[in-house]
PDB file of C-alpha atoms and ligand atoms in Angstrom:
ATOM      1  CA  UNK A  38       6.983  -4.389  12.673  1.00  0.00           C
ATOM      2  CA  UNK A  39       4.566  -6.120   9.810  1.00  0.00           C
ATOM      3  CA  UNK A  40       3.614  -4.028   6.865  1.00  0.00           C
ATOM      4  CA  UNK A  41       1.676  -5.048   3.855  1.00  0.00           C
ATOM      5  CA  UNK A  42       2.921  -3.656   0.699  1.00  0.00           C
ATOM      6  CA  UNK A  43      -0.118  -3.783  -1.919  1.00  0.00           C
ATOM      7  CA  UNK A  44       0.254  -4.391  -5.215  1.00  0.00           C
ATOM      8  CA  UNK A  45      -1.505  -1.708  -8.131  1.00  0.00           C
ATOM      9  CA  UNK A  46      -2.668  -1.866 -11.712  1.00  0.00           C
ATOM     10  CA  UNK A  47      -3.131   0.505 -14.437  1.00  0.00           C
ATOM     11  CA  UNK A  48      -6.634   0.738 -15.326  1.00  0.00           C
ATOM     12  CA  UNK A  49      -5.151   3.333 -18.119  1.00  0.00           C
ATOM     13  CA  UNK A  50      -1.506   3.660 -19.674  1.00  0.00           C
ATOM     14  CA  UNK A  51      -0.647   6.252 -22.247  1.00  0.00           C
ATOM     15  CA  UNK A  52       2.853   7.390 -23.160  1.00  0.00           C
ATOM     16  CA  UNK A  53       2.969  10.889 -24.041  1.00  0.00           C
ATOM     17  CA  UNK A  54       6.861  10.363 -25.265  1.00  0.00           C
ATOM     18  CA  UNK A  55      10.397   9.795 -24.199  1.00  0.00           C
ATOM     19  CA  UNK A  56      12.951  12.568 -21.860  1.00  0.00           C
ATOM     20  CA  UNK A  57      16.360  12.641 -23.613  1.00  0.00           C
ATOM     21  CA  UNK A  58      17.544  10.170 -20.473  1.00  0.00           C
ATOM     22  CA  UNK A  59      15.030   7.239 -22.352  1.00  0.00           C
ATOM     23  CA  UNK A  60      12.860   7.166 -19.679  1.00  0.00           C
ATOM     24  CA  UNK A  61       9.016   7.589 -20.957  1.00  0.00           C
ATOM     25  CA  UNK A  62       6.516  10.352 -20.248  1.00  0.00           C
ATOM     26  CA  UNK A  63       3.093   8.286 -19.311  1.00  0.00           C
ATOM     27  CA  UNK A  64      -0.330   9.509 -18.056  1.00  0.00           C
ATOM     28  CA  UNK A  65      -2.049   6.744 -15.851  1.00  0.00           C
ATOM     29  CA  UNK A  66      -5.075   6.074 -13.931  1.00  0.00           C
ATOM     30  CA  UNK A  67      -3.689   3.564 -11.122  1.00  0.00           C
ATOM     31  CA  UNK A  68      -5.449   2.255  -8.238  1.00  0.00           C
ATOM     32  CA  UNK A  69      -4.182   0.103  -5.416  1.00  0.00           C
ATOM     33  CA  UNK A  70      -5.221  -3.675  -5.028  1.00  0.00           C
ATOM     34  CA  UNK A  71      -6.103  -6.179  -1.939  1.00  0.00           C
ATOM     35  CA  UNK A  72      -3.275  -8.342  -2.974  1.00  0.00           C
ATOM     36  CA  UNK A  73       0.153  -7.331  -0.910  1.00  0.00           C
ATOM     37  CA  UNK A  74       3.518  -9.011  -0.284  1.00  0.00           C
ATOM     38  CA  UNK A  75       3.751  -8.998   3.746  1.00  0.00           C
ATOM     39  CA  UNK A  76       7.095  -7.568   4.981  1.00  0.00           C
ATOM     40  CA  UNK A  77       8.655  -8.155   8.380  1.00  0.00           C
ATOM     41  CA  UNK A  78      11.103  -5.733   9.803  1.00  0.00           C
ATOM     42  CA  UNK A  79      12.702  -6.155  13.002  1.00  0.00           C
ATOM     43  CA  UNK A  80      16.233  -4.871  14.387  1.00  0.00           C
ATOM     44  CA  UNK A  81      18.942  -7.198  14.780  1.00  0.00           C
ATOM     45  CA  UNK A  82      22.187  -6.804  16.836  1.00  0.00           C
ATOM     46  CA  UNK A  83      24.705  -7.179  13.411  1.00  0.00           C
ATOM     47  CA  UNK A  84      26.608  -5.315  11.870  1.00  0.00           C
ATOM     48  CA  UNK A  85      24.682  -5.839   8.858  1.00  0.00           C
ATOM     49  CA  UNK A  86      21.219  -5.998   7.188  1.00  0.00           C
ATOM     50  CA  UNK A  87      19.626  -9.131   6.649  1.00  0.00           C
ATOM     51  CA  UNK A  88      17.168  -9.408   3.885  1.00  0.00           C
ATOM     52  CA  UNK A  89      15.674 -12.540   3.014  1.00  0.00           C
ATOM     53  CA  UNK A  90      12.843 -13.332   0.451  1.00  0.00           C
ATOM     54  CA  UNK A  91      10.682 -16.726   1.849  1.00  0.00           C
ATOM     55  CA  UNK A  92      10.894 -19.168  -1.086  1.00  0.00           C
ATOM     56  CA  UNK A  93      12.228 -17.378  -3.688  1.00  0.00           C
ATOM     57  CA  UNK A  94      15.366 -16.381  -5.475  1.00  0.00           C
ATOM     58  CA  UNK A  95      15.894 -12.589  -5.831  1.00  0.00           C
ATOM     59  CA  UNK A  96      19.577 -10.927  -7.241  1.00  0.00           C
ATOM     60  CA  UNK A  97      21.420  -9.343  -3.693  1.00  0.00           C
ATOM     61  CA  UNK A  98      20.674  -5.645  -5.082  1.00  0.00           C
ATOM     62  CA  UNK A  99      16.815  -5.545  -5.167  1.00  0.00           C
ATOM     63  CA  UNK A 100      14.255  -2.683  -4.185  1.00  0.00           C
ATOM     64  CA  UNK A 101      14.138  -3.267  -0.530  1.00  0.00           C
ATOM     65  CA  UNK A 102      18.424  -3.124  -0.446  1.00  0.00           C
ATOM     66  CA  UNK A 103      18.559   0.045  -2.279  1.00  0.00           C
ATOM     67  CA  UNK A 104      15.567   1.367  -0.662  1.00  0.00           C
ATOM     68  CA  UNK A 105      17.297   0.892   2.962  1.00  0.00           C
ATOM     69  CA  UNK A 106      20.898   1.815   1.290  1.00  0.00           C
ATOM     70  CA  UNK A 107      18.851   5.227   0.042  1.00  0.00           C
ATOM     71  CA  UNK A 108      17.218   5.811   3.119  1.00  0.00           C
ATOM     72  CA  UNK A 109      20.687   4.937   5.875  1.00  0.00           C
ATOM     73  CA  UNK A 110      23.108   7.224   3.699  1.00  0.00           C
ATOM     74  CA  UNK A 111      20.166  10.454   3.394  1.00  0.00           C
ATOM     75  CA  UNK A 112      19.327  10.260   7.236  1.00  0.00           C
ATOM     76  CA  UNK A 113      22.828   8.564   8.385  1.00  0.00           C
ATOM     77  CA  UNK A 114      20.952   5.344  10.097  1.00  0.00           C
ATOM     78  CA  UNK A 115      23.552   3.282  12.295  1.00  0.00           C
ATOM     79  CA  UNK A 116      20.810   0.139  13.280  1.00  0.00           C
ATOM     80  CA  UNK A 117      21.092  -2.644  10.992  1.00  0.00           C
ATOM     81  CA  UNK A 118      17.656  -4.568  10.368  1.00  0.00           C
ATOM     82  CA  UNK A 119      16.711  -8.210   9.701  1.00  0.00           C
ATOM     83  CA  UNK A 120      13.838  -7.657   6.667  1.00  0.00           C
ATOM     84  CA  UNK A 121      12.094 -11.269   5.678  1.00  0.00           C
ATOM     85  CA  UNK A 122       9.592 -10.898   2.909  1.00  0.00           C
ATOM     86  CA  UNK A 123       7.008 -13.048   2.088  1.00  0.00           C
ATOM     87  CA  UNK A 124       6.071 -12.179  -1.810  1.00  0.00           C
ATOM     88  CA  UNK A 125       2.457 -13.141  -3.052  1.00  0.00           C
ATOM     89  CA  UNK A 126       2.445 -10.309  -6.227  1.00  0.00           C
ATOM     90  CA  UNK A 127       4.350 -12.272  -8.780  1.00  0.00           C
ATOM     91  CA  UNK A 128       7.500 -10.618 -10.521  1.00  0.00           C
ATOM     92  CA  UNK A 129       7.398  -9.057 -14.047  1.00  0.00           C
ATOM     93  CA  UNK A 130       3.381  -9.088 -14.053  1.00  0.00           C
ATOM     94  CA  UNK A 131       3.226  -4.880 -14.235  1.00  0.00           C
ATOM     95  CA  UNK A 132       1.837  -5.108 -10.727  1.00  0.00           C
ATOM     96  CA  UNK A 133       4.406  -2.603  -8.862  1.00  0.00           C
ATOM     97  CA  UNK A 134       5.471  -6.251  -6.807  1.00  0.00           C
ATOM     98  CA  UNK A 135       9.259  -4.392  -6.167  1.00  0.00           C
ATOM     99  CA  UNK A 136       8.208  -0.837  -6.136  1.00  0.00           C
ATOM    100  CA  UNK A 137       5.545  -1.738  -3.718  1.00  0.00           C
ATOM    101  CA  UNK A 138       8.221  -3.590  -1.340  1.00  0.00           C
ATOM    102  CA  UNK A 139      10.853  -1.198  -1.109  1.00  0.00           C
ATOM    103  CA  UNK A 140       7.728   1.549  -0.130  1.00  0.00           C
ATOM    104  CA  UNK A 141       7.052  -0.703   2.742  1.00  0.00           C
ATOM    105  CA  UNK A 142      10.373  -0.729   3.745  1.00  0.00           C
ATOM    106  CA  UNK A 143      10.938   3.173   3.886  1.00  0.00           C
ATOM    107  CA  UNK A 144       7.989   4.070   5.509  1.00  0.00           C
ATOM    108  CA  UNK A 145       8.680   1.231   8.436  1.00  0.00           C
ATOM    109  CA  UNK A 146      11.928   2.228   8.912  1.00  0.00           C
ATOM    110  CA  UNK A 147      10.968   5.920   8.820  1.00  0.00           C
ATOM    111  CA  UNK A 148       8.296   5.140  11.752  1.00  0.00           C
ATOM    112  CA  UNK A 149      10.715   2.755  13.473  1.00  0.00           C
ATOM    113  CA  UNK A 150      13.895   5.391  13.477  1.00  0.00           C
ATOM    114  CA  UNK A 151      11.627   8.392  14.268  1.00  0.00           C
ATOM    115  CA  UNK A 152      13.027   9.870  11.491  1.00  0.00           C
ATOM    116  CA  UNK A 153      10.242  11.732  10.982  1.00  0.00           C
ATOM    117  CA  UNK A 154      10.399  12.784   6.844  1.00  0.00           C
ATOM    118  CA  UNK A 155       7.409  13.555   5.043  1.00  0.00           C
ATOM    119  CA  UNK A 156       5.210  11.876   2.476  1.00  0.00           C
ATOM    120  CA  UNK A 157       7.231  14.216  -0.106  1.00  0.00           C
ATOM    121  CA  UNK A 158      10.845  13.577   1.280  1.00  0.00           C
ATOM    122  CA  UNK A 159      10.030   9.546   0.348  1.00  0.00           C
ATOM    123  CA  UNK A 160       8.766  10.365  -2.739  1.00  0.00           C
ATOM    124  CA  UNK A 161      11.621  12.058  -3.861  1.00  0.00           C
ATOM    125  CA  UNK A 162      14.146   9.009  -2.064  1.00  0.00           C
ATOM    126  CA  UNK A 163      11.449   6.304  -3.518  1.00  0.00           C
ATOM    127  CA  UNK A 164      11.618   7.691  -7.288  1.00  0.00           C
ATOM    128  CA  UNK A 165      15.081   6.564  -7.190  1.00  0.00           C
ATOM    129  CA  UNK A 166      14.260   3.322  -6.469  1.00  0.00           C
ATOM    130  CA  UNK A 167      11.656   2.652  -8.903  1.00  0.00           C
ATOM    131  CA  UNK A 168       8.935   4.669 -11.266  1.00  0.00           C
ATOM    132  CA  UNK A 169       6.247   3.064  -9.000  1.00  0.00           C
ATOM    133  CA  UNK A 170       7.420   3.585  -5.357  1.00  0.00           C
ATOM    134  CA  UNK A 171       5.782   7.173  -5.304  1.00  0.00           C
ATOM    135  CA  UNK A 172       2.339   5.660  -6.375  1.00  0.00           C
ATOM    136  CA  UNK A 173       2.894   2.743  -3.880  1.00  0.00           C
ATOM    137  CA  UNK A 174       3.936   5.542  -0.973  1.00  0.00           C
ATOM    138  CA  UNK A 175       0.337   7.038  -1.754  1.00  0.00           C
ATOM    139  CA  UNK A 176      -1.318   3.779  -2.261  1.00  0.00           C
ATOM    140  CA  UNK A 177      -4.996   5.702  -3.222  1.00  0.00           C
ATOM    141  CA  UNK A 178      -6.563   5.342  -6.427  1.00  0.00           C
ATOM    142  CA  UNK A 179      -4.500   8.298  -8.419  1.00  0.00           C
ATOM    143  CA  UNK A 180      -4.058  10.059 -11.805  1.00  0.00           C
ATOM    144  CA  UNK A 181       0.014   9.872 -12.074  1.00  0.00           C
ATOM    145  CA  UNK A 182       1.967  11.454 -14.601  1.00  0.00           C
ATOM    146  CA  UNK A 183       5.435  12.174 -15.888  1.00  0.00           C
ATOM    147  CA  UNK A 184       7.709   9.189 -14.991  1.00  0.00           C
ATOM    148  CA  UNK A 185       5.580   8.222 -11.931  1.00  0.00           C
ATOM    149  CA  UNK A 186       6.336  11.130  -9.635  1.00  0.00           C
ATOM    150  CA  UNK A 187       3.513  13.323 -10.234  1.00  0.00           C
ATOM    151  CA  UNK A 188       1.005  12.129  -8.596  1.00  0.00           C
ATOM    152  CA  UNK A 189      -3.202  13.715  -8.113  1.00  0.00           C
ATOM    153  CA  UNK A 190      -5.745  11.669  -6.001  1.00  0.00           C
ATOM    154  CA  UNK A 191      -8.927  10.542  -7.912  1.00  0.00           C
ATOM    155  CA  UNK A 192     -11.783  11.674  -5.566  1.00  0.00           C
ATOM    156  CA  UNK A 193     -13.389   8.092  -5.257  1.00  0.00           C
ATOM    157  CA  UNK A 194     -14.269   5.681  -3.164  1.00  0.00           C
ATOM    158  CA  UNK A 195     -15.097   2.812  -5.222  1.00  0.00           C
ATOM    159  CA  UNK A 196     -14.191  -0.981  -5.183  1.00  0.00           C
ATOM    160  CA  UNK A 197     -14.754  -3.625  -7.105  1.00  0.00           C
ATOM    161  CA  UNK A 198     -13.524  -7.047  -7.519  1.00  0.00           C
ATOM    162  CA  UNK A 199     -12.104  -8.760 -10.881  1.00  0.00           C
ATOM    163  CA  UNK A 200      -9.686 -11.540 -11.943  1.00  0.00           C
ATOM    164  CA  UNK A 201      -5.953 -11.489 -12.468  1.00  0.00           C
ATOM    165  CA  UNK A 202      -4.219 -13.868 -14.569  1.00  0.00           C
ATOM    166  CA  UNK A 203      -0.504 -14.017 -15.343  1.00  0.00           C
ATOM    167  CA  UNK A 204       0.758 -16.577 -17.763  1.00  0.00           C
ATOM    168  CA  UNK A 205       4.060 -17.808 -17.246  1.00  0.00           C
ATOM    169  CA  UNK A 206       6.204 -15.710 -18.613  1.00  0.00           C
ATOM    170  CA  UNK A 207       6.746 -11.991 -17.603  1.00  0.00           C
ATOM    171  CA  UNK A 208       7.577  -8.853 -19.417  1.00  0.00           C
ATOM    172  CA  UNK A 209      10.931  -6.749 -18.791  1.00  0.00           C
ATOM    173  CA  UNK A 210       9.444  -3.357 -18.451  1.00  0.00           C
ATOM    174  CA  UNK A 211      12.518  -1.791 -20.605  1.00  0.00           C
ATOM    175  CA  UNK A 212      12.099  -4.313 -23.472  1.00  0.00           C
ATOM    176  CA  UNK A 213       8.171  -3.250 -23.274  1.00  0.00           C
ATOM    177  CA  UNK A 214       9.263   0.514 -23.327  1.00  0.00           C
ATOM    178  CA  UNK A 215      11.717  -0.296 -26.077  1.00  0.00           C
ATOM    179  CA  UNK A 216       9.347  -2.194 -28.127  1.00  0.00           C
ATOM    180  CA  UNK A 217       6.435   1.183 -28.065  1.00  0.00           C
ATOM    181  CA  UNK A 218       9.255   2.819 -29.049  1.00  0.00           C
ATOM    182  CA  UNK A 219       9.455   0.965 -32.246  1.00  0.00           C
ATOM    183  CA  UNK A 220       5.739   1.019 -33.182  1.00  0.00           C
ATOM    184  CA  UNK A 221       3.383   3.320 -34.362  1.00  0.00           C
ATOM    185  CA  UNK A 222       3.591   5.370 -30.749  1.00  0.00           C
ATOM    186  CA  UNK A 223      -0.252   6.467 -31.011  1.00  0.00           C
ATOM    187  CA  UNK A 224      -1.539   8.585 -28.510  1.00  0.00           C
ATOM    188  CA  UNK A 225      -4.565   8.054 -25.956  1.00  0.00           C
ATOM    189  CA  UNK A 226      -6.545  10.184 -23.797  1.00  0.00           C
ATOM    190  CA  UNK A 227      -7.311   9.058 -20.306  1.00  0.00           C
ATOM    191  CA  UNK A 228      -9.343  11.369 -19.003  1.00  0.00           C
ATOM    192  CA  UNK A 229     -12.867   9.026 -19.758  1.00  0.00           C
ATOM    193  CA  UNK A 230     -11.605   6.816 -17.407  1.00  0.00           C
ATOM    194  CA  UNK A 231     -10.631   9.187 -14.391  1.00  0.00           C
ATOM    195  CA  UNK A 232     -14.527  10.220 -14.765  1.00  0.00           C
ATOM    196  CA  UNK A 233     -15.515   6.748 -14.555  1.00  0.00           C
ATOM    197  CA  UNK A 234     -13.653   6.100 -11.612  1.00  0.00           C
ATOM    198  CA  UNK A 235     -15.185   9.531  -9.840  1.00  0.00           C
ATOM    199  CA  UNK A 236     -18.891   8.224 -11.251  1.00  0.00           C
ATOM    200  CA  UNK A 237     -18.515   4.814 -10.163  1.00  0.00           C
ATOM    201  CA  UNK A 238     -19.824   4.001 -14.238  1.00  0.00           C
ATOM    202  CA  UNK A 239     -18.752   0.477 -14.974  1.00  0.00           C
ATOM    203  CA  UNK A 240     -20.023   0.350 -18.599  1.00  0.00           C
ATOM    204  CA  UNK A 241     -17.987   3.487 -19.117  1.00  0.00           C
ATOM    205  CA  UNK A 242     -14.713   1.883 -17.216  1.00  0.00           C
ATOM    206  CA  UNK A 243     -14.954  -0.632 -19.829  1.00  0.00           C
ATOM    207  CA  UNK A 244     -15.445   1.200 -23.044  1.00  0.00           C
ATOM    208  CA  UNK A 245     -12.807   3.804 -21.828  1.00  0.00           C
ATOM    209  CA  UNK A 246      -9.714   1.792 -20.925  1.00  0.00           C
ATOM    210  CA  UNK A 247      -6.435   1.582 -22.386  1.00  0.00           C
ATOM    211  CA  UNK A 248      -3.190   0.575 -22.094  1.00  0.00           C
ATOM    212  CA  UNK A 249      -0.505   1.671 -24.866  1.00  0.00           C
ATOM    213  CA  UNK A 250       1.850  -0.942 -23.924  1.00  0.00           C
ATOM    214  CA  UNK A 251      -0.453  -3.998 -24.401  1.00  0.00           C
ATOM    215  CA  UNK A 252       0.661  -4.412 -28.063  1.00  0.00           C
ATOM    216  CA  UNK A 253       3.948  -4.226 -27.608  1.00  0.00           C
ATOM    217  CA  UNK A 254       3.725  -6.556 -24.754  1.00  0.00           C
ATOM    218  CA  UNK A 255       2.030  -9.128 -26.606  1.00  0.00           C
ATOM    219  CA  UNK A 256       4.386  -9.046 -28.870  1.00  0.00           C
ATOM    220  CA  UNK A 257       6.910 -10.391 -26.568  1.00  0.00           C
ATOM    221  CA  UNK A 258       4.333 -12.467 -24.594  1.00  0.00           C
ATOM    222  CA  UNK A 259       1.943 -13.703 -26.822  1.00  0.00           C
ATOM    223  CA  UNK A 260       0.239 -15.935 -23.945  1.00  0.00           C
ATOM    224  CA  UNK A 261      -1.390 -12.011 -22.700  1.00  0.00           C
ATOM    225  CA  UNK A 262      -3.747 -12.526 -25.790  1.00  0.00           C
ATOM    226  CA  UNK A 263      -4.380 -16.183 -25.283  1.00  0.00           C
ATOM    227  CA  UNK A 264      -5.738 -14.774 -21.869  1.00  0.00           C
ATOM    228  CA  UNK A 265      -7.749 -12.182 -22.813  1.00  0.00           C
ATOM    229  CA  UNK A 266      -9.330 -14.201 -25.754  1.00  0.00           C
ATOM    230  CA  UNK A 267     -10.273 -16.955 -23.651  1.00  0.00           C
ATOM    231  CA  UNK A 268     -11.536 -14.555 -21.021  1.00  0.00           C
ATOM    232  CA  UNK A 269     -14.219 -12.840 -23.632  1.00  0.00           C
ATOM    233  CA  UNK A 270     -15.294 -16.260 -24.906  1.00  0.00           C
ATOM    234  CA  UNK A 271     -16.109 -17.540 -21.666  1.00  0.00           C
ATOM    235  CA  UNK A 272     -18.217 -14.123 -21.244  1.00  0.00           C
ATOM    236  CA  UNK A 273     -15.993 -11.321 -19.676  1.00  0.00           C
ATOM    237  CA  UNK A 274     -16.556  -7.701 -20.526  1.00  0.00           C
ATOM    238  CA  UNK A 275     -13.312  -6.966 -20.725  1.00  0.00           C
ATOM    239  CA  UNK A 276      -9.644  -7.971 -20.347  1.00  0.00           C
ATOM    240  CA  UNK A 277      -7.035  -5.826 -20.216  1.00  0.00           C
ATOM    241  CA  UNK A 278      -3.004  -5.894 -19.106  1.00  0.00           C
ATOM    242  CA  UNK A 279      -1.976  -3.617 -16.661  1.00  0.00           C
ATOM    243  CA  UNK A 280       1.281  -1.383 -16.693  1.00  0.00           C
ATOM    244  CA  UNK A 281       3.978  -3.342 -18.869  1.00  0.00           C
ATOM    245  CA  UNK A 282       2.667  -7.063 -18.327  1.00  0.00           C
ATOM    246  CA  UNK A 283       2.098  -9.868 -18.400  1.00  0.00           C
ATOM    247  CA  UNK A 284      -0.789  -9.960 -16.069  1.00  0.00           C
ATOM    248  CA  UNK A 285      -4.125  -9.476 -17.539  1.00  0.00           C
ATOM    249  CA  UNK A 286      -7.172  -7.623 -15.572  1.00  0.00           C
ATOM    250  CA  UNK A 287     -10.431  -9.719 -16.377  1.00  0.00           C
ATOM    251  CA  UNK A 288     -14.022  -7.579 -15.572  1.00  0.00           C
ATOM    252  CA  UNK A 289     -17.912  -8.579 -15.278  1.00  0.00           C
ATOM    253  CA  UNK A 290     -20.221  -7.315 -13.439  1.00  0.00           C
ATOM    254  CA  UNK A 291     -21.363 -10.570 -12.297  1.00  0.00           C
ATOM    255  CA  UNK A 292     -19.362 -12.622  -9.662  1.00  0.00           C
ATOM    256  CA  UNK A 293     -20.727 -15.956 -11.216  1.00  0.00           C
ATOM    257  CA  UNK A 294     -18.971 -15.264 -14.283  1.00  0.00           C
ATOM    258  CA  UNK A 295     -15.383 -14.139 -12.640  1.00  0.00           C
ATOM    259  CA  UNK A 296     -15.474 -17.417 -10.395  1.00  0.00           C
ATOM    260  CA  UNK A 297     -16.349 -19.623 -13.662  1.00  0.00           C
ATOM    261  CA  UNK A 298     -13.665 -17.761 -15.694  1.00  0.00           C
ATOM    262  CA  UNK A 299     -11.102 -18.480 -12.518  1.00  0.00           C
ATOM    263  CA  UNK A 300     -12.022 -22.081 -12.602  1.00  0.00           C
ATOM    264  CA  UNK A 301     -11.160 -21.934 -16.572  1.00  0.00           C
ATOM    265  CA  UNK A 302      -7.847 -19.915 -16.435  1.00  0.00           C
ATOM    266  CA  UNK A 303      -6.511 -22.445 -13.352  1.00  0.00           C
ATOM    267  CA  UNK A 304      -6.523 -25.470 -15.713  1.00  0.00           C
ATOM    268  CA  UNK A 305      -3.861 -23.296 -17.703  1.00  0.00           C
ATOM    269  CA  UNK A 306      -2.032 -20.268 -15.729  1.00  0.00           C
ATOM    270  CA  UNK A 307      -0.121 -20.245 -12.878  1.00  0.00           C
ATOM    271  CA  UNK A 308      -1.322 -16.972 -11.287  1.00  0.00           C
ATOM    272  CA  UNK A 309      -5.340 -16.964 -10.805  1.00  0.00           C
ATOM    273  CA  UNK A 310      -6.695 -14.792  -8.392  1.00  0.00           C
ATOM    274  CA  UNK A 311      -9.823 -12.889  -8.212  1.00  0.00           C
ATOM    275  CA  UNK A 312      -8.521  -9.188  -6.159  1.00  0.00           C
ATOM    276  CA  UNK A 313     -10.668  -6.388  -5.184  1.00  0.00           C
ATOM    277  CA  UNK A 314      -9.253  -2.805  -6.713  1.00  0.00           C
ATOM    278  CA  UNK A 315      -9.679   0.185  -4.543  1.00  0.00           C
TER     279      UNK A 315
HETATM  280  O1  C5P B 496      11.815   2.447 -12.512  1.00  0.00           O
HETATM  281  P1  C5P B 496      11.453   1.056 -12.910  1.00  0.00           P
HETATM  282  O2  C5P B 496      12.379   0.032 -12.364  1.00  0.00           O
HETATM  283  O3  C5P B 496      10.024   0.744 -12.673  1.00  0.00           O
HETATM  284  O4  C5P B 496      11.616   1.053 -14.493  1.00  0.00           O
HETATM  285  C1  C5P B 496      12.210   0.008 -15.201  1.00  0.00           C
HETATM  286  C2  C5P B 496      12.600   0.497 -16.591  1.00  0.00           C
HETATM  287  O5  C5P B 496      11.422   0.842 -17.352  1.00  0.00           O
HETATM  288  C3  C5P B 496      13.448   1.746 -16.654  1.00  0.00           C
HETATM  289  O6  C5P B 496      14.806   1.447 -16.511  1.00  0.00           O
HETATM  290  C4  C5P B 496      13.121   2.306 -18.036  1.00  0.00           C
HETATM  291  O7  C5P B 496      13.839   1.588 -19.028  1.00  0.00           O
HETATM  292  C5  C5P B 496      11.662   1.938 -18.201  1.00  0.00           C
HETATM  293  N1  C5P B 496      10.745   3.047 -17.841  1.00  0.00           N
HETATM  294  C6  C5P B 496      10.573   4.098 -18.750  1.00  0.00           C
HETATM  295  N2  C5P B 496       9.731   5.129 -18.429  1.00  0.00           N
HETATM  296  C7  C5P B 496       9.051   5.121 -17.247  1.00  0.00           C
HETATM  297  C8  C5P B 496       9.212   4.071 -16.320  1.00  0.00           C
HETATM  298  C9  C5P B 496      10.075   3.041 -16.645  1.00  0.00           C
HETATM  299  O8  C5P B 496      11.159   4.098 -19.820  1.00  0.00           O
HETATM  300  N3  C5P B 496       8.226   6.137 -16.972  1.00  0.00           N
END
């Protein structure tokens, strides 16, 4: 079976505060993207599973090996399955790339067992695995709150294209956590930018997004700047990081000016790519 596991951003990020276990209370407006790892999941005749990433080097425990571990110890699976992923979202960008795999890989094996469990039953399994496997489960442009788990559809239907650049170097989403932490923690509200999304108001998108983490980010990757400076000299109206970094969104309402900003950013970044939201 072939499932495409897309990758999301955050076109708003506010931390309300931290739960005494450290993990941080957030209000986001996410929305799904075009760009998806592609996941092949067949059953093999061993006696174990076989997971393989094409072309890259990930640690043995990952998201899709705890999300089948999860999954075979809840609903006592006995098949052992041969998983081969081919990953286009690059790593530590604040794209969901992990969250977004290991949702692929419950709901195929849910279809492919029979097992039958509900959108909720995941959730609850997938919230273990990562903060953005519920979102990814859902994969519909969504208002999600608390750690990631709660999760209210935006009534929308739009799309709309833009440019994502990540610079080399990624952001460890606990060191991003850990640096808000340290700063001035100032509050945002988000709820400008749900209405945009429901209006379809571009102008309004723009003015209204935010994302508390982008300082502290920077901080540790100063490159996101860099990107977003360049991007508003060569005539975006706006740049923006999603979730913890390093990727930066880049918006204009003209195509024109996201292919001549792409052309730009590939003399310099390794990830260029323009992706439609939605
Ligand atoms: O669950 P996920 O792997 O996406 O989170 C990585 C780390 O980011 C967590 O271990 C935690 O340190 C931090 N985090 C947080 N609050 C959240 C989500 C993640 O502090 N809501």
């Amino acid at each position: 079976m072939k499932k495409f596991a897309p990758a999301k951003v955050n076109l708003a990020l506010n931390v309300n505060g931290v739960n005494d276990r450290g993990y941080h209370d957030l209000d986001m407006i996410m929305v799904p993207l075009s760009l998806c790892d592609e996941i092949d999941i067949e059953l093999n005749n061993a006696q174990e599973d076989d997971v393989e990433f094409i072309d890259l080097c990930v640690p043995d425990e990952n998201t899709v090996t705890k999300a089948l571990r999860l999954l075979r110890e809840k609903c006592k699976i006995t098949h052992h399955y041969t998983i081969k992923v081919v990953k286009n979202i690059p790593e530590q960008a604040g794209l969901a790339g992990g969250s977004a795999d290991a949702a692929a890989v419950l709901s195929a094996i849910n279809e492919l067992e029979g097992l039958d469990l509900s959108k909720s039953e995941l959730i609850e399994l997938g919230q273990q695995v990562g903060a953005d496997v519920p979102f990814c489960l859902i994969n519909e442009s969504a208002r999600v709150q608390g750690i990631g788990e709660k999760i209210t559809r935006i009534d929308t239907d739009w799309c709309f294209d833009f440019l994502l650049v990540k610079p080399n170097k990624g952001v460890s989403t606990p060191l991003a956590f850990k640096k808000w932490d340290e700063g001035d923690r100032r509050q945002w509200n988000v709820d400008a930018i749900e209405q945009a999304m429901i209006v379809k108001d571009h102008d309004q998108l723009m003015n209204s997004m935010v994302n508390a983490l982008e300082e502290a980010a920077i901080e540790l990757v100063p490159e996101i700047a860099d990107i977003e400076c360049l991007a508003l000299k060569l005539g975006a109206d706006r740049a923006m990081m999603t979730g913890s970094g390093s990727a930066v969104m880049i918006f204009s309402k003209s195509g024109s000016v996201l292919q001549r900003i792409e052309k730009e950013m590939k003399k310099k970044y390794p990830f260029v790519q323009i992706v439609q939201a939605g």
